[in-house]
C-alpha positions as CSV (number, residue, x, y, z in Angstrom):
1,X,97.0,118.7,95.5
2,X,95.3,115.8,94.7
3,X,96.5,113.1,92.0
4,X,95.3,112.7,88.2
5,X,92.5,110.7,87.5
6,X,93.4,108.8,84.7
7,X,90.1,106.4,84.4
8,X,86.4,106.3,85.8
9,X,84.6,103.6,85.7
10,X,80.9,104.5,87.0
11,X,78.8,102.0,87.9
12,X,79.5,100.2,85.2
13,X,77.7,96.6,83.9
14,X,78.5,94.2,81.0
15,X,75.2,91.4,80.4
16,X,75.3,88.8,78.3
17,X,72.1,87.1,77.3
18,X,71.6,83.4,77.5
19,X,69.5,80.3,76.9
20,X,68.4,80.9,80.4
21,X,68.2,84.6,81.1
22,X,70.2,87.6,81.4
23,X,73.7,86.7,83.0
24,X,75.4,89.3,85.0
25,X,78.8,89.3,84.7
26,X,80.1,92.9,85.5
27,X,77.3,94.0,88.1
28,X,77.3,98.2,88.7
29,X,82.0,98.5,89.5
30,X,82.3,102.0,90.1
31,X,86.5,103.0,91.0
32,X,88.8,105.7,90.4
33,X,92.2,105.5,89.1
34,X,95.3,107.1,89.0
35,X,97.3,108.1,87.3
36,X,100.7,105.9,88.1
37,X,99.3,103.5,90.1
38,X,98.9,100.1,89.8
39,X,95.4,98.8,91.0
40,X,94.7,94.6,92.1
41,X,91.5,93.3,90.8
42,X,91.1,90.2,92.8
43,X,88.2,87.3,93.0
44,X,87.7,83.5,92.4
45,X,87.5,82.3,88.6
46,X,83.7,83.2,87.1
47,X,83.7,86.2,89.2
48,X,83.9,88.8,85.9
49,X,87.7,89.8,86.5
50,X,88.7,89.2,82.6
51,X,85.5,90.6,82.2
52,X,85.7,94.3,83.7
53,X,89.0,94.0,82.1
54,X,87.3,93.9,78.6
55,X,85.3,96.2,78.9
56,X,87.1,98.9,80.0
57,X,89.2,98.6,77.2
58,X,85.7,98.1,74.2
59,X,86.5,94.7,73.2
60,X,83.2,94.8,74.7
61,X,80.4,97.2,75.0
62,X,79.6,98.3,78.5
63,X,75.3,97.5,79.0
64,X,75.7,100.2,81.4
65,X,77.4,102.8,83.2
66,X,80.0,104.9,82.2
67,X,84.0,104.6,81.2
68,X,86.0,107.7,81.7
69,X,89.5,108.2,80.6
70,X,91.5,111.5,81.5
71,X,88.4,112.9,81.5
72,X,86.3,112.3,78.2
73,X,83.7,109.6,78.1
74,X,84.9,107.0,75.8
75,X,82.0,104.7,76.8
76,X,79.9,105.4,73.2
77,X,82.8,106.7,71.5
78,X,82.7,105.9,68.0
79,X,85.3,103.3,66.5
80,X,87.1,105.9,64.4
81,X,87.3,108.7,67.5
82,X,87.7,106.0,70.0
83,X,91.3,104.7,67.6
84,X,93.4,107.7,69.0
85,X,92.7,106.3,73.1
86,X,93.7,102.7,71.8
87,X,96.9,103.7,70.8
88,X,97.0,104.5,75.1
89,X,95.0,101.1,76.1
90,X,96.4,98.1,75.9
91,X,95.8,94.4,77.4
92,X,98.4,92.1,78.5
93,X,97.2,88.5,78.1
94,X,96.7,85.6,80.4
95,X,98.3,82.9,78.3
96,X,101.6,83.9,76.7
97,X,101.2,81.2,73.7
98,X,97.3,81.3,72.5
99,X,98.1,85.3,72.5
100,X,100.7,85.0,70.5
101,X,100.2,84.8,66.5
102,X,102.2,81.5,66.0
103,X,103.2,82.3,62.1
104,X,104.8,85.1,63.2
105,X,108.4,85.6,64.1
106,X,109.3,88.1,67.8
107,X,110.4,90.7,65.5
108,X,106.7,90.2,63.7
109,X,104.5,89.8,66.1
110,X,106.5,93.7,68.4
111,X,106.2,95.4,64.6
112,X,102.8,94.9,64.3
113,X,100.8,97.3,66.3
114,X,104.1,99.9,65.0
115,X,102.4,99.3,61.3
116,X,99.4,99.4,62.0
117,X,99.1,102.6,63.4
118,X,102.2,104.3,61.0
119,X,104.7,104.8,63.9
120,X,107.8,104.9,61.9
121,X,108.1,106.5,57.8
122,X,111.4,104.1,57.5
123,X,111.9,100.9,57.8
124,X,115.4,100.9,59.6
125,X,112.9,103.2,62.9
126,X,111.0,100.2,62.9
127,X,113.8,97.9,63.1
128,X,115.8,100.3,66.1
129,X,112.3,100.9,67.6
130,X,111.6,96.7,67.8
131,X,115.2,95.4,69.4
132,X,114.8,98.8,71.6
133,X,111.6,97.4,73.4
134,X,112.6,93.2,73.2
135,X,116.1,95.1,75.5
136,X,113.5,96.9,77.5
137,X,111.3,93.3,78.3
138,X,114.9,91.7,78.7
139,X,115.2,89.5,75.8
140,X,118.1,89.3,73.7
141,X,118.2,90.7,70.3
142,X,118.7,86.6,68.6
143,X,115.4,85.9,69.6
144,X,114.9,88.4,66.4
145,X,113.5,85.6,63.9
146,X,112.4,83.0,66.3
147,X,108.5,82.3,66.4
148,X,106.7,81.7,69.9
149,X,106.1,78.1,69.9
150,X,110.5,77.9,70.0
151,X,110.8,79.6,73.5
152,X,109.2,79.0,76.7
153,X,106.4,80.5,78.6
154,X,108.9,83.5,80.2
155,X,110.1,84.7,76.9
156,X,106.4,84.4,75.9
157,X,105.1,87.0,78.0
158,X,107.7,89.1,77.2
159,X,106.7,89.3,74.1
160,X,103.4,90.1,74.6
161,X,104.9,92.5,77.5
162,X,107.2,94.5,74.4
163,X,103.8,94.2,72.2
164,X,101.5,95.9,75.0
165,X,104.7,98.8,75.1
166,X,105.2,99.2,71.9
167,X,103.0,102.3,71.1
168,X,104.2,104.3,74.6
169,X,100.2,103.7,76.4
170,X,99.7,105.4,79.3
171,X,97.6,102.4,81.0
172,X,97.9,98.7,80.7
173,X,95.7,96.0,81.8
174,X,97.0,92.9,83.0
175,X,95.0,89.7,83.2
176,X,96.3,87.8,85.4
177,X,99.6,87.8,83.7
178,X,102.4,85.4,85.5
179,X,100.0,82.6,86.3
180,X,100.6,80.6,83.3
181,X,104.0,80.5,84.2
182,X,106.5,78.9,87.2
183,X,107.0,80.5,90.0
184,X,110.5,81.9,89.5
185,X,109.4,83.4,86.0
186,X,106.4,84.7,87.6
187,X,109.1,86.7,90.4
188,X,111.0,88.5,87.0
189,X,108.0,89.6,85.1
190,X,106.4,91.1,88.3
191,X,109.1,93.0,88.6
192,X,109.6,93.5,85.3
193,X,106.9,95.2,85.3
194,X,106.9,97.0,88.4
195,X,110.1,98.9,87.3
196,X,108.5,99.6,83.6
197,X,105.6,101.2,85.8
198,X,108.5,103.6,87.6
199,X,110.3,104.5,84.7
200,X,107.7,104.5,82.5
201,X,105.0,106.2,84.5
202,X,102.1,103.6,83.3
203,X,99.2,102.9,85.2
204,X,97.9,99.1,85.7
205,X,94.9,97.3,86.3
206,X,96.5,93.8,87.7
207,X,93.9,91.2,87.0
208,X,94.5,87.9,89.4
209,X,93.0,84.7,91.2
210,X,96.5,84.9,93.2
211,X,96.4,87.7,96.5
212,X,100.3,86.7,96.9
213,X,101.2,88.5,93.2
214,X,98.2,91.1,94.3
215,X,99.6,92.4,97.5
216,X,103.5,92.5,95.1
217,X,102.5,95.2,92.9
218,X,99.1,96.8,93.9
219,X,98.8,99.9,95.5
220,X,94.3,99.8,95.6
221,X,92.9,95.9,95.9
222,X,89.0,95.9,94.4
223,X,87.5,92.6,95.6
224,X,84.8,91.1,92.7
225,X,82.4,88.8,93.8
226,X,79.9,87.7,91.1
227,X,80.4,90.8,88.9
228,X,79.9,92.8,92.0
229,X,82.1,94.7,94.3
230,X,82.7,93.6,97.6
231,X,85.6,95.2,99.5
232,X,88.3,98.5,98.2
233,X,91.0,99.4,100.3
234,X,95.1,100.3,100.1
235,X,96.7,96.8,99.9
236,X,98.4,96.7,103.5
237,X,94.6,97.1,104.8
238,X,92.7,94.8,103.3
239,X,95.9,92.3,104.3
240,X,96.1,93.0,107.7
241,X,92.1,93.8,108.6
242,X,90.1,92.8,105.8
243,X,85.9,93.4,106.2
244,X,84.3,91.1,104.5
245,X,83.8,87.3,105.0
246,X,84.5,85.9,101.4
247,X,88.0,88.6,101.7
248,X,88.8,87.0,104.9
249,X,87.9,83.8,103.3
250,X,90.2,83.9,100.4
251,X,93.0,85.7,102.4
252,X,92.9,82.4,105.3
253,X,93.8,81.0,102.2
254,X,96.5,81.8,101.2
255,X,99.8,79.6,102.5
256,X,102.1,80.8,104.5
257,X,105.4,79.3,103.6
258,X,106.9,78.0,106.7
259,X,107.2,74.4,108.3
260,X,106.3,75.4,111.5
261,X,104.0,78.2,111.2
262,X,100.9,76.8,113.2
263,X,98.0,79.5,112.8
264,X,94.8,78.8,112.4
265,X,93.1,76.6,109.2
266,X,91.9,78.4,106.7
267,X,88.4,79.5,106.6
268,X,86.4,76.9,104.1
269,X,83.5,78.6,102.1
270,X,80.5,75.7,101.5
271,X,77.5,76.0,99.7
272,X,76.6,76.7,95.7
273,X,77.9,79.8,94.6
274,X,74.9,80.8,93.8
275,X,73.7,81.7,90.3
276,X,74.8,84.9,88.1
277,X,71.9,84.4,86.0
278,X,69.0,86.6,86.5
279,X,70.7,87.1,90.8
280,X,67.7,87.5,92.8
281,X,68.0,90.4,95.5
282,X,70.3,90.0,97.8
283,X,74.0,89.9,98.9
284,X,74.9,87.1,96.4
285,X,77.8,85.3,98.9
286,X,75.3,85.5,101.4
287,X,74.0,81.8,100.5
288,X,77.9,80.3,101.3
289,X,78.3,83.5,104.3
290,X,78.4,81.3,108.0
291,X,76.9,85.5,109.3
292,X,74.4,85.6,106.9
293,X,71.5,86.5,108.2
294,X,67.9,87.1,106.9
295,X,68.3,90.6,105.5
296,X,71.9,89.2,103.7
297,X,69.1,87.6,101.9
298,X,66.2,90.0,101.3
299,X,68.7,93.8,100.5
300,X,71.4,94.1,98.2
301,X,74.4,95.5,101.1
302,X,75.2,99.3,99.7
303,X,78.8,99.9,98.5
304,X,79.9,102.3,101.4
305,X,82.5,103.6,102.9
306,X,82.5,101.9,106.5
307,X,87.2,102.8,107.3
308,X,88.1,105.6,105.7
309,X,89.3,104.8,102.1
310,X,87.6,101.2,103.3
311,X,85.0,100.2,101.2
312,X,82.7,97.5,101.5
313,X,79.3,95.8,100.9
314,X,78.2,93.9,103.6
315,X,75.3,94.5,106.0
316,X,77.4,93.6,109.2
317,X,78.6,96.8,109.2
318,X,75.8,98.9,108.9
């Protein structure tokens, strides 16, 4: 029995016009995300991860391609028609402090989406729901009238998670939700998100640059480089047998928490990053790739299935 596809992106693109030319932030990204699964999206800063997430949620209008949610094409859907889907698609932001209104209390922040969508008719029902959400994310009821600046980063992020859960969404994009937190707090928030996924059947896109984090939470991983997909497979396979030279370099940079470890040194990626403004034909990683050939500079590699359920965009495997 095939799994139910919740979200599908087909050749999704997001370009920005700049004084120097057209910036290709997201370029021809395609994938399917099954209900109840987590897709990790990784890559270095500036590769288009956050822009991809905001484009999927239609916070940014796509330049091209299709976004299909629960079998419905929402790409060019009018704002009024899209409102009913907005409840099912939520976002957890990277910076828990910047994403919260400093003039609103914890109660008001979590209550806001319930008021906007008029979920409850009585004040008592709303109050009960806010308290329930606080308990769900591990926030003590005594913080109900507290303001964000009075709390630490972990509690602020729990507020953001509670707000995202308020409307019982089916799908959440987590945009580096633990990168601004201490390591011990990161583990708590990650475990909370995994518990919520299991209990509520949530589907995640988890955006991060931290490969140790993405391995912990993701079913499949998509690697981006300058807006282009370079590799996609399940989490275990990616860590055991990466194919693309860029993926290998990323994995070699993950620190091993063992002072006696005598493994290979990290692969240093040299050279300048290719400009994403009107990029030339060819592989965008070619200028930094130690295995690049003339073909890599002349022809953009196709994204194809090199092994069962293991996709890569690299001429080395053709």
